[in-house]
Amino acid sequence: MAFDGITTNCIMQELNHLLAGQRISKIAQPEREELLFTFKALNEGSNRLLISANASLPFLYMTKENKTSPLNAPNFCMLLRKYIGNGRISAISQPSMERVLCFTIEHLDEMGDPAVKYLYVEIMGKHSNIIFCDKDGQIIDSVKHVSGQMSSIREVLPGRPYFIPAQQDRFDPWQIAKEQFVEQILKKPCSVAKAIYTSLVGFSPIIATELAYRSGLDADDSTAALTQADVERLYDVFRSLLQDLSDGNFSYGIYYDPVTGAPKEFAPIPLTIYSDMEYKTFSSISEVLEAFYAQRNKHTVIHQKSTDLRKIVSIHLERDRKKYLLQKKQLADTEKKDKYRIYGEMLHTYGYAASPGDKSIEVTNYYTNEPFVIPLDPTLDAMENAKKYFDKYAKLKRTGNALSSYILETENEIKHLESIETSLSIAETEGDLAAIKEELQEYGFIKKHSGKKTNRISKSQPLHFVDDNGFHIYVGKNNYQNDQLTFKFATGNDWWFHAKQMTGSHVIVKSENKELPDSTYEYAAALAAYYSSGRDNEKVEIDYLQKKNVKKPNGSAPGFVVYYTNYSLVATPSLAHVTLVSDK
């Protein structure tokens, strides 16, 4: 769920409860667009407030975790320390239902007199910012500077007045009257949900859909189809939601996809539209945000750190695919070699009939008994023309044989790169990326630098799951791990799973010489589908067989195997019915 006005209202109430009256003991800036405030309360240890204005992952929440800061604090951090380093939070407010929090901070100025500063935190996607203002609302500085060239709506620069851009054609949910709600929102020519989230400040599409669902309506239905009874129910549900917000009646939780086990949405209110999903409760909205964004941030960081590797793989793949098409075209051109051989043979047989200077000769093909014409070079006699055609035949034959070998090499390299591309998509740690980089270096896709070789096995370990039946399942996250699992870890009677004709992980089920229940086959197949290039497909065909029937050709790339006798089943990519085990 987006960090909308409802979530902002919830975190505002929580922060007022925790921080009102608290003094700031430390201000740090761990990242370029991130602030960490530490508050020390008597007999309660330290409270920390983490704020991020990162365009791809903006948030703020309370946390117990500390973060390492740079040795030299950035200018914005030093400025805050100068003015409010020992300041006291007197109030935290939210203008309307905006995704903005205003921290009112009391402190002593340079003369020792009481003074007030304001810190505005705007959680607005790519427009997120942290803006520090004086008592008159003039901007002192901000994490991000926005010039007039960057935005025609508002400049965010020192000395400029602070204001929140007007929400054109949007209503303050706290102030809107029933007549406006009915006449100016529910009569918009669009769907019910869109009418709500485009008309009310701070309301996201998820909240708008939830309001419709609670009212017994389809969020995609047109507002023109609403009856008077529908309108009354929808307005009552809207007012009830606002009353819950006003009273602080929140529920803190994360909804998880029952198929993949991945976090789907978080919310400070119950989302009945996700009643079929797994739901985990927390004791505060900060805990919800910290848990949710930790997983999002982990994925974002790894994705950013793998950018260079993904670009390298993409460049090589594009180059190899173009080379493959060219080689196939050249191979198709060599298929006319037999025509030149026949030309030569026919000239050896019928060449005596050609006269000097002839540009062609008509002969009968003794293979098919059909007449055809052979072009001739008039400067050469019949035998010289025959030799010319035999030479062309021999050259094309050599080219065809070489191209067949080159095409096979190119096909294998494409498969290898596609498998690395899949490994990058499922990489979860820097150790995973290090192992993939080592593989790219080993096979010449990246220039290898001299230095100590890393131990890829200890840096990055295969995933280890236990299913509902108690069987241990292992999943390789890269080609080295796939080889390790299949040919060093698994025994002959263990079961091996892999997505059919796709790149993906080798999945090993340790049978312990027991017969696997049908459900374990299904769980392992679901994992093989999830950790493959078909992860986003609804269904994926999975091959499975005992490990003793899986072979590795000599000299083949890591992760490459062959097998001939196998079973198959169709699986939905899923992490359900398995529990991840930490092997650390």
Coordinates of C-alpha atoms in Angstrom, one line a residue:
M1 CA 0.0 0.0 0.0
A2 CA 1.2 3.5 -0.7
F3 CA 2.3 5.7 2.2
D4 CA -1.0 7.6 2.0
G5 CA -2.7 10.2 4.2
I6 CA -4.4 7.5 6.3
T7 CA -1.0 6.0 7.1
T8 CA 0.5 9.4 7.7
N9 CA -2.4 10.2 10.1
C10 CA -1.7 7.0 12.0
I11 CA 2.1 7.6 12.3
M12 CA 1.4 11.2 13.4
Q13 CA -0.7 10.0 16.3
E14 CA 1.9 7.4 17.3
L15 CA 4.7 9.9 17.1
N16 CA 2.8 12.5 19.2
H17 CA 2.3 9.9 21.9
L18 CA 6.0 8.8 21.9
L19 CA 7.8 12.0 21.1
A20 CA 5.8 15.0 22.3
G21 CA 8.0 16.7 25.0
Q22 CA 11.0 14.5 24.1
R23 CA 14.4 16.2 23.6
I24 CA 16.6 15.4 20.6
S25 CA 19.9 14.0 21.8
K26 CA 21.5 13.1 18.4
I27 CA 21.0 13.8 14.8
A28 CA 22.6 11.7 12.1
Q29 CA 22.4 11.4 8.3
P30 CA 23.3 7.8 7.4
E31 CA 22.4 8.2 3.8
R32 CA 22.2 11.2 1.5
E33 CA 18.4 11.6 1.8
E34 CA 17.9 10.0 5.2
L35 CA 17.9 11.3 8.8
L36 CA 18.1 9.4 12.1
F37 CA 16.9 11.3 15.3
T38 CA 17.7 9.8 18.6
F39 CA 15.7 10.7 21.7
K40 CA 16.7 9.7 25.2
A41 CA 13.8 9.2 27.7
L42 CA 14.3 8.7 31.4
N43 CA 14.4 5.0 32.3
E44 CA 13.3 4.1 28.8
G45 CA 16.5 3.9 26.9
S46 CA 16.8 5.4 23.4
N47 CA 14.0 6.0 20.9
R48 CA 15.0 6.6 17.3
L49 CA 13.1 8.1 14.4
L50 CA 14.2 7.2 10.9
I51 CA 13.1 9.4 8.0
S52 CA 13.8 8.7 4.4
A53 CA 13.1 11.0 1.4
N54 CA 14.5 8.5 -1.1
A55 CA 12.4 8.8 -4.3
S56 CA 12.0 5.1 -4.6
L57 CA 11.4 4.3 -0.9
P58 CA 10.3 7.2 1.2
F59 CA 9.1 6.5 4.8
L60 CA 9.4 7.5 8.5
Y61 CA 8.9 5.3 11.5
M62 CA 10.3 4.6 15.0
T63 CA 13.0 2.0 15.3
K64 CA 15.3 0.5 17.8
E65 CA 18.0 -0.1 15.3
N66 CA 21.0 2.3 14.9
K67 CA 22.7 3.0 11.6
T68 CA 26.3 3.7 10.8
S69 CA 26.8 7.3 9.8
P70 CA 29.6 8.8 7.7
L71 CA 32.6 10.2 9.6
N72 CA 32.0 13.7 8.2
A73 CA 28.4 14.7 8.6
P74 CA 26.7 16.3 5.5
N75 CA 25.9 20.0 5.6
F76 CA 22.2 19.5 6.2
C77 CA 22.9 17.3 9.2
M78 CA 25.3 19.9 10.6
L79 CA 22.7 22.6 10.1
L80 CA 20.1 20.7 12.0
R81 CA 22.6 20.0 14.8
K82 CA 23.4 23.7 15.0
Y83 CA 19.8 24.8 15.4
I84 CA 17.9 21.9 17.0
G85 CA 20.6 19.6 18.4
N86 CA 19.1 19.8 21.9
G87 CA 15.6 20.9 20.8
R88 CA 12.3 19.6 22.2
I89 CA 9.5 18.2 20.1
S90 CA 6.4 20.2 21.2
A91 CA 3.9 18.9 18.6
I92 CA 3.6 16.9 15.5
S93 CA 0.8 17.8 13.1
Q94 CA -0.6 16.7 9.7
P95 CA -2.1 19.4 7.4
S96 CA -5.5 18.2 6.3
M97 CA -4.9 14.6 5.2
E98 CA -1.7 15.4 3.3
R99 CA 1.2 13.0 3.2
V100 CA 3.1 15.6 5.2
L101 CA 4.1 15.8 8.9
C102 CA 5.1 19.0 10.6
F103 CA 7.5 18.7 13.6
T104 CA 7.3 21.8 15.8
I105 CA 10.6 22.0 17.7
E106 CA 11.4 24.4 20.5
H107 CA 15.0 25.3 21.2
L108 CA 17.2 28.1 22.5
D109 CA 18.7 30.5 20.0
E110 CA 22.2 31.9 19.9
M111 CA 21.2 34.4 22.6
G112 CA 19.7 31.8 24.8
D113 CA 16.2 32.9 24.1
P114 CA 13.3 30.5 23.4
A115 CA 12.8 29.9 19.6
V116 CA 10.8 27.7 17.4
K117 CA 11.7 25.8 14.2
Y118 CA 9.6 23.6 11.9
L119 CA 10.7 20.4 10.2
Y120 CA 8.4 19.3 7.4
V121 CA 8.6 15.6 6.2
E122 CA 6.9 15.1 2.9
I123 CA 6.3 11.5 1.9
M124 CA 5.2 12.0 -1.7
G125 CA 7.0 9.4 -3.8
K126 CA 9.6 11.0 -6.1
H127 CA 8.7 14.4 -4.7
S128 CA 9.5 13.4 -1.1
N129 CA 11.6 15.8 0.9
I130 CA 12.7 16.9 4.3
I131 CA 12.4 20.7 4.7
F132 CA 13.7 22.8 7.6
C133 CA 12.0 26.2 8.2
D134 CA 12.1 29.1 10.6
K135 CA 9.3 30.4 12.8
D136 CA 7.9 32.5 9.9
G137 CA 7.8 29.6 7.5
Q138 CA 10.9 30.6 5.5
I139 CA 12.9 27.6 4.2
I140 CA 16.3 27.4 5.9
D141 CA 17.4 24.4 4.0
S142 CA 16.2 21.0 2.7
V143 CA 17.5 17.5 1.9
K144 CA 16.6 18.1 -1.8
H145 CA 16.8 21.5 -3.5
V146 CA 14.1 22.1 -6.1
S147 CA 14.7 25.1 -8.5
G148 CA 12.2 26.8 -10.7
Q149 CA 13.7 25.0 -13.7
M150 CA 12.8 21.7 -12.0
S151 CA 9.3 22.6 -10.9
S152 CA 7.0 25.4 -12.0
I153 CA 4.7 24.8 -9.0
R154 CA 7.1 25.3 -6.1
E155 CA 10.7 26.1 -5.4
V156 CA 12.3 24.5 -2.4
L157 CA 15.4 26.6 -1.8
P158 CA 16.8 28.5 1.2
G159 CA 15.0 31.8 1.7
R160 CA 11.8 30.8 -0.1
P161 CA 8.5 30.6 1.7
Y162 CA 7.3 27.1 2.6
F163 CA 3.9 26.0 1.4
I164 CA 2.1 22.8 0.4
P165 CA 1.1 22.8 -3.3
A166 CA -2.7 23.1 -3.6
Q167 CA -4.5 19.8 -4.3
Q168 CA -6.5 21.0 -7.3
D169 CA -10.1 19.7 -7.3
R170 CA -9.5 17.7 -4.2
F171 CA -11.4 18.0 -0.9
D172 CA -10.2 17.9 2.7
P173 CA -11.8 14.7 4.1
W174 CA -12.2 16.4 7.5
Q175 CA -14.1 19.3 6.1
I176 CA -16.2 17.9 3.2
A177 CA -19.9 18.1 3.6
K178 CA -22.3 15.4 2.7
E179 CA -23.7 17.4 -0.2
Q180 CA -20.2 17.9 -1.7
F181 CA -19.4 14.2 -1.2
V182 CA -22.6 13.2 -3.1
E183 CA -22.8 15.9 -5.7
Q184 CA -19.1 16.6 -6.5
I185 CA -17.5 13.2 -5.9
L186 CA -20.1 10.5 -6.5
K187 CA -21.3 12.1 -9.7
K188 CA -18.0 12.1 -11.4
P189 CA -18.2 10.2 -14.7
C190 CA -15.8 7.4 -13.7
S191 CA -15.6 4.3 -11.4
V192 CA -16.5 4.5 -7.8
A193 CA -13.0 4.0 -6.5
K194 CA -11.4 6.5 -8.9
A195 CA -14.0 9.1 -8.0
I196 CA -13.0 8.8 -4.4
Y197 CA -9.2 8.7 -4.6
T198 CA -9.0 11.5 -7.2
S199 CA -11.3 13.8 -5.1
L200 CA -10.2 13.3 -1.5
V201 CA -6.8 14.4 -0.2
G202 CA -4.7 11.6 1.1
F203 CA -7.0 8.7 0.0
S204 CA -5.1 6.1 -2.0
P205 CA -6.7 3.7 -4.6
I206 CA -6.5 0.8 -2.0
I207 CA -8.5 2.9 0.6
A208 CA -11.0 3.9 -2.0
T209 CA -11.4 0.3 -3.1
E210 CA -11.8 -0.7 0.6
L211 CA -14.6 1.9 1.1
A212 CA -16.5 0.5 -1.9
Y213 CA -16.1 -3.1 -0.7
R214 CA -17.3 -2.3 2.8
S215 CA -20.3 -0.6 1.2
G216 CA -21.2 -3.8 -0.8
L217 CA -20.2 -2.2 -4.1
D218 CA -17.8 -3.1 -6.9
A219 CA -15.0 -0.5 -6.9
D220 CA -14.9 -0.7 -10.7
D221 CA -18.6 0.1 -11.1
S222 CA -19.6 3.4 -12.7
T223 CA -20.8 6.1 -10.3
A224 CA -23.8 6.5 -12.7
A225 CA -25.0 3.1 -11.6
L226 CA -25.2 4.0 -7.9
T227 CA -28.6 4.0 -6.3
Q228 CA -29.6 6.4 -3.5
A229 CA -29.2 3.5 -1.0
D230 CA -25.7 2.8 -2.4
V231 CA -24.8 6.5 -1.9
E232 CA -26.0 6.5 1.6
R233 CA -24.1 3.4 2.6
L234 CA -20.9 4.7 1.0
Y235 CA -21.1 8.0 2.8
D236 CA -21.8 6.2 6.1
V237 CA -18.8 4.0 5.6
F238 CA -16.7 7.1 4.8
R239 CA -17.8 8.9 7.9
S240 CA -17.2 5.8 10.0
L241 CA -13.6 5.5 8.7
L242 CA -12.9 9.2 9.6
Q243 CA -14.4 8.5 13.1
D244 CA -12.0 5.6 13.6
L245 CA -9.1 7.8 12.6
S246 CA -10.2 10.5 14.9
D247 CA -10.6 8.1 17.8
G248 CA -7.3 6.4 17.0
N249 CA -8.9 3.0 16.3
F250 CA -6.2 1.5 14.2
S251 CA -5.1 -2.1 13.5
Y252 CA -1.5 -2.7 12.5
G253 CA -0.7 -5.5 10.1
I254 CA 0.8 -6.8 6.9
Y255 CA -1.1 -8.9 4.4
Y256 CA 0.9 -11.7 2.7
D257 CA 0.3 -13.4 -0.6
P258 CA -0.8 -16.9 0.4
V259 CA 0.9 -18.3 -2.8
T260 CA 4.3 -16.6 -2.8
G261 CA 4.4 -15.7 0.9
A262 CA 5.6 -12.2 -0.1
P263 CA 4.2 -9.1 1.7
K264 CA 1.4 -7.7 -0.4
E265 CA 0.1 -4.7 1.5
F266 CA 0.4 -3.0 4.9
A267 CA -2.4 -0.9 6.4
P268 CA -3.3 0.8 9.7
I269 CA -6.9 -0.2 9.2
P270 CA -8.4 -3.7 8.4
L271 CA -8.5 -4.3 4.6
T272 CA -11.5 -6.6 4.1
I273 CA -10.7 -6.8 0.4
Y274 CA -7.7 -9.0 1.4
S275 CA -9.6 -11.3 3.7
D276 CA -8.3 -14.3 1.8
M277 CA -4.7 -13.4 2.5
E278 CA -2.5 -14.3 5.4
Y279 CA -2.4 -11.5 8.0
K280 CA 0.3 -10.8 10.6
T281 CA -0.4 -8.3 13.3
F282 CA 2.0 -5.9 15.0
S283 CA 1.8 -3.7 18.1
S284 CA 2.4 -0.4 16.3
I285 CA 2.4 1.2 12.9
S286 CA 6.2 1.8 13.2
E287 CA 6.7 -2.0 13.5
V288 CA 4.6 -2.5 10.5
L289 CA 6.5 0.0 8.4
E290 CA 9.9 -1.2 9.6
A291 CA 9.1 -4.9 8.7
F292 CA 7.5 -4.0 5.4
Y293 CA 10.1 -1.5 4.2
A294 CA 13.0 -3.7 5.4
Q295 CA 12.0 -6.3 2.9
R296 CA 11.3 -3.7 0.2
N297 CA 14.6 -2.0 1.0
K298 CA 16.5 -5.2 0.9
H299 CA 15.2 -5.9 -2.6
T300 CA 15.8 -2.3 -3.7
V301 CA 19.4 -2.3 -2.5
I302 CA 20.3 -5.6 -4.1
H303 CA 18.6 -4.6 -7.3
Q304 CA 20.6 -1.3 -7.3
K305 CA 23.9 -3.1 -6.6
S306 CA 23.3 -5.7 -9.3
T307 CA 22.6 -3.0 -11.9
D308 CA 26.1 -3.1 -13.4
L309 CA 26.1 -7.0 -13.5
R310 CA 22.6 -7.0 -15.2
K311 CA 23.8 -4.4 -17.7
I312 CA 26.9 -6.6 -18.6
V313 CA 24.7 -9.7 -19.0
S314 CA 22.2 -7.8 -21.1
I315 CA 24.9 -6.4 -23.4
H316 CA 26.4 -9.9 -23.9
L317 CA 23.0 -11.4 -24.5
E318 CA 22.0 -8.9 -27.0
R319 CA 25.3 -9.4 -28.8
D320 CA 25.1 -13.2 -28.8
R321 CA 21.5 -13.2 -30.0
K322 CA 22.4 -11.0 -32.9
K323 CA 25.4 -13.2 -33.7
Y324 CA 23.1 -16.3 -33.5
L325 CA 20.7 -14.9 -36.0
L326 CA 23.6 -14.0 -38.4
Q327 CA 25.1 -17.4 -38.0
K328 CA 21.8 -19.1 -38.7
K329 CA 21.4 -16.9 -41.8
Q330 CA 24.9 -17.8 -43.0
L331 CA 24.2 -21.5 -42.3
A332 CA 21.1 -21.3 -44.5
D333 CA 23.2 -19.8 -47.3
T334 CA 25.5 -22.8 -47.2
E335 CA 22.6 -25.2 -48.0
K336 CA 23.0 -24.4 -51.7
K337 CA 26.4 -26.1 -51.6
D338 CA 25.0 -29.3 -53.1
K339 CA 23.8 -27.4 -56.1
Y340 CA 27.4 -26.4 -56.9
R341 CA 28.5 -30.0 -56.4
I342 CA 25.9 -31.2 -58.9
Y343 CA 27.0 -28.4 -61.3
G344 CA 30.5 -29.7 -61.2
E345 CA 29.5 -33.4 -61.7
M346 CA 27.3 -32.5 -64.6
L347 CA 30.0 -30.5 -66.3
H348 CA 32.4 -33.4 -65.9
T349 CA 29.8 -35.6 -67.7
Y350 CA 28.4 -33.2 -70.3
G351 CA 31.0 -30.5 -70.5
Y352 CA 32.3 -31.7 -73.9
A353 CA 29.1 -30.2 -75.4
A354 CA 30.0 -26.7 -74.3
S355 CA 31.6 -24.4 -76.9
P356 CA 34.3 -21.8 -76.0
G357 CA 32.6 -18.6 -74.9
D358 CA 29.3 -20.2 -73.9
K359 CA 27.6 -18.5 -71.0
S360 CA 25.4 -21.5 -70.1
I361 CA 24.8 -25.1 -71.0
E362 CA 21.6 -27.1 -70.7
V363 CA 22.0 -30.7 -69.4
T364 CA 19.9 -33.5 -68.0
N365 CA 20.4 -34.2 -64.3
Y366 CA 21.0 -37.9 -64.1
Y367 CA 19.9 -37.9 -60.5
T368 CA 16.4 -36.7 -61.4
N369 CA 16.2 -37.1 -65.2
E370 CA 15.2 -33.4 -65.4
P371 CA 16.8 -30.9 -67.7
F372 CA 18.3 -27.7 -66.2
V373 CA 20.7 -24.9 -67.1
I374 CA 24.2 -24.5 -65.7
P375 CA 25.6 -20.9 -65.7
L376 CA 29.2 -20.8 -67.2
D377 CA 32.0 -18.3 -67.0
P378 CA 32.7 -17.7 -70.7
T379 CA 36.4 -17.0 -70.0
L380 CA 36.9 -20.6 -68.7
D381 CA 36.5 -23.9 -70.4
A382 CA 34.1 -26.6 -69.1
M383 CA 36.6 -28.3 -66.8
E384 CA 37.7 -25.0 -65.3
N385 CA 34.0 -24.1 -64.6
A386 CA 33.6 -27.6 -63.0
K387 CA 36.6 -26.9 -60.8
K388 CA 35.2 -23.5 -59.8
Y389 CA 31.9 -25.1 -58.8
F390 CA 33.7 -27.9 -56.8
D391 CA 35.7 -25.2 -55.0
K392 CA 32.6 -23.3 -54.1
Y393 CA 31.0 -26.6 -52.8
A394 CA 34.1 -27.4 -50.7
K395 CA 34.2 -23.8 -49.2
L396 CA 30.5 -23.8 -48.3
K397 CA 30.9 -27.3 -46.8
R398 CA 33.7 -26.2 -44.6
T399 CA 31.8 -23.0 -43.7
G400 CA 28.7 -25.0 -42.8
N401 CA 30.7 -27.4 -40.6
A402 CA 32.3 -24.5 -38.8
L403 CA 29.1 -22.6 -38.5
S404 CA 27.3 -25.6 -36.9
S405 CA 30.0 -25.7 -34.2
Y406 CA 29.9 -21.9 -33.8
I407 CA 26.1 -21.9 -33.5
L408 CA 26.2 -24.6 -30.8
E409 CA 28.8 -22.5 -28.9
T410 CA 26.6 -19.4 -29.2
E411 CA 23.5 -21.3 -28.2
N412 CA 25.3 -22.6 -25.1
E413 CA 26.6 -19.1 -24.2
I414 CA 23.1 -17.7 -24.6
K415 CA 21.7 -20.4 -22.2
H416 CA 24.6 -19.7 -19.8
L417 CA 23.9 -15.9 -19.8
E418 CA 20.2 -16.5 -19.4
S419 CA 20.8 -18.7 -16.4
I420 CA 23.0 -15.9 -14.9
E421 CA 20.2 -13.4 -15.7
T422 CA 17.8 -15.6 -13.7
S423 CA 20.3 -15.9 -10.8
L424 CA 20.5 -12.1 -10.7
S425 CA 16.7 -11.9 -10.5
I426 CA 16.6 -14.1 -7.4
A427 CA 19.8 -12.9 -5.7
E428 CA 19.1 -11.9 -2.1
T429 CA 22.5 -11.0 -0.6
E430 CA 25.8 -9.3 -1.6
G431 CA 27.3 -12.8 -1.3
D432 CA 25.0 -14.0 -4.1
L433 CA 26.1 -11.1 -6.3
A434 CA 29.8 -11.8 -5.5
A435 CA 29.4 -15.4 -6.7
I436 CA 27.6 -14.3 -9.9
K437 CA 30.4 -11.8 -10.6
E438 CA 33.0 -14.5 -10.1
E439 CA 31.2 -16.7 -12.6
L440 CA 31.1 -13.8 -15.1
Q441 CA 34.8 -13.2 -14.6
E442 CA 35.7 -16.9 -14.9
Y443 CA 33.9 -17.2 -18.3
G444 CA 35.4 -14.0 -19.7
F445 CA 32.3 -11.8 -19.5
I446 CA 34.1 -9.5 -17.1
K447 CA 37.8 -8.8 -17.0
K448 CA 39.4 -10.7 -14.2
H449 CA 41.5 -8.7 -11.8
S450 CA 44.4 -10.1 -9.9
G451 CA 43.9 -10.6 -6.3
K452 CA 42.8 -13.1 -3.7
K453 CA 40.1 -15.4 -4.9
T454 CA 36.9 -15.3 -2.9
N455 CA 35.3 -18.4 -1.4
R456 CA 32.0 -18.4 -3.2
I457 CA 30.6 -21.3 -1.2
S458 CA 31.0 -19.7 2.2
K459 CA 29.9 -16.3 1.0
S460 CA 26.6 -17.5 -0.5
Q461 CA 24.7 -20.5 0.6
P462 CA 21.8 -22.3 -1.1
L463 CA 18.3 -21.7 0.3
H464 CA 17.2 -24.4 2.8
F465 CA 13.5 -25.1 3.3
V466 CA 11.5 -27.6 5.4
D467 CA 8.0 -28.5 4.0
D468 CA 4.9 -29.4 5.9
N469 CA 5.8 -33.0 5.8
G470 CA 9.2 -32.4 7.4
F471 CA 11.3 -33.0 4.3
H472 CA 14.3 -30.8 3.7
I473 CA 14.4 -29.0 0.4
Y474 CA 17.4 -27.1 -1.0
V475 CA 17.4 -24.4 -3.7
G476 CA 20.5 -23.2 -5.6
K477 CA 20.6 -19.4 -6.1
N478 CA 23.3 -19.4 -8.8
N479 CA 25.0 -21.8 -11.2
Y480 CA 27.8 -22.7 -8.8
Q481 CA 25.3 -23.6 -6.1
N482 CA 23.3 -25.6 -8.6
D483 CA 26.4 -27.7 -9.4
Q484 CA 27.2 -28.0 -5.7
L485 CA 23.8 -29.2 -4.7
T486 CA 23.3 -31.6 -7.6
F487 CA 26.7 -33.2 -7.8
K488 CA 28.3 -32.8 -4.4
F489 CA 25.4 -32.5 -1.9
A490 CA 22.6 -34.7 -3.2
T491 CA 22.8 -38.5 -3.1
G492 CA 21.6 -40.8 -5.8
N493 CA 18.1 -41.4 -4.4
D494 CA 17.4 -37.7 -3.6
W495 CA 14.9 -36.0 -6.0
W496 CA 15.9 -33.3 -8.4
F497 CA 13.5 -30.7 -9.8
H498 CA 13.9 -28.0 -12.5
A499 CA 11.6 -25.8 -14.6
K500 CA 11.2 -27.5 -18.1
Q501 CA 13.0 -25.7 -20.9
M502 CA 13.6 -22.6 -18.7
T503 CA 16.5 -21.2 -16.8
G504 CA 16.2 -21.6 -13.0
S505 CA 17.4 -23.2 -9.8
H506 CA 18.2 -26.8 -9.2
V507 CA 15.9 -28.0 -6.4
I508 CA 16.9 -31.0 -4.3
V509 CA 14.6 -32.9 -1.9
K510 CA 16.5 -35.0 0.6
S511 CA 14.6 -38.2 0.6
E512 CA 16.6 -39.9 3.4
N513 CA 15.7 -43.2 1.5
K514 CA 12.1 -42.6 2.2
E515 CA 9.2 -42.4 -0.2
L516 CA 8.0 -38.9 -0.7
P517 CA 4.3 -38.0 -0.2
D518 CA 2.6 -36.5 -3.2
S519 CA 2.4 -33.1 -1.5
T520 CA 6.2 -32.9 -1.1
Y521 CA 6.6 -33.4 -4.9
E522 CA 4.1 -30.5 -5.3
Y523 CA 5.8 -28.2 -2.8
A524 CA 9.3 -28.8 -4.4
A525 CA 7.8 -28.3 -7.9
A526 CA 6.3 -25.0 -6.7
L527 CA 9.7 -23.9 -5.4
A528 CA 11.4 -24.9 -8.7
A529 CA 8.8 -22.8 -10.6
Y530 CA 9.2 -19.8 -8.2
Y531 CA 13.0 -19.8 -8.5
S532 CA 12.9 -19.8 -12.3
S533 CA 12.5 -17.5 -15.2
G534 CA 8.8 -18.5 -15.2
R535 CA 8.2 -17.0 -11.7
D536 CA 5.6 -14.6 -13.0
N537 CA 3.7 -17.3 -15.0
E538 CA 0.5 -18.7 -13.6
K539 CA 1.7 -22.3 -14.3
V540 CA 5.1 -23.7 -15.0
E541 CA 5.9 -27.3 -16.2
I542 CA 8.5 -28.9 -13.9
D543 CA 10.7 -31.9 -14.7
Y544 CA 11.7 -34.1 -11.8
L545 CA 13.7 -37.3 -11.4
Q546 CA 16.1 -39.0 -9.0
K547 CA 19.5 -37.3 -8.9
K548 CA 21.3 -40.4 -10.0
N549 CA 19.8 -39.9 -13.5
V550 CA 21.1 -36.4 -13.8
K551 CA 24.4 -36.1 -15.7
K552 CA 26.8 -33.2 -16.4
P553 CA 28.6 -33.2 -19.8
N554 CA 32.4 -32.7 -19.6
G555 CA 33.4 -29.1 -20.1
S556 CA 29.9 -27.7 -19.8
A557 CA 29.1 -24.5 -18.1
P558 CA 28.2 -24.5 -14.4
G559 CA 24.5 -25.4 -13.8
F560 CA 24.2 -27.2 -17.2
V561 CA 23.0 -30.8 -17.0
V562 CA 21.4 -33.4 -19.2
Y563 CA 18.8 -36.1 -18.4
Y564 CA 16.6 -38.4 -20.5
T565 CA 14.1 -40.2 -18.3
N566 CA 12.0 -37.9 -16.1
Y567 CA 8.5 -37.2 -14.8
S568 CA 6.7 -33.9 -15.2
L569 CA 4.0 -32.0 -13.4
V570 CA 2.6 -28.5 -13.7
A571 CA 3.1 -26.2 -10.7
T572 CA 2.1 -22.7 -9.6
P573 CA 5.2 -20.7 -8.5
S574 CA 4.8 -20.5 -4.7
L575 CA 6.6 -20.4 -1.3
A576 CA 3.5 -21.8 0.5
H577 CA 3.8 -24.9 2.7
V578 CA 7.6 -24.5 3.2
T579 CA 9.5 -22.8 5.9
L580 CA 12.9 -21.1 5.3
V581 CA 15.6 -22.4 7.6
S582 CA 18.6 -20.4 8.5
D583 CA 21.8 -22.5 8.2
K584 CA 24.1 -19.8 9.7

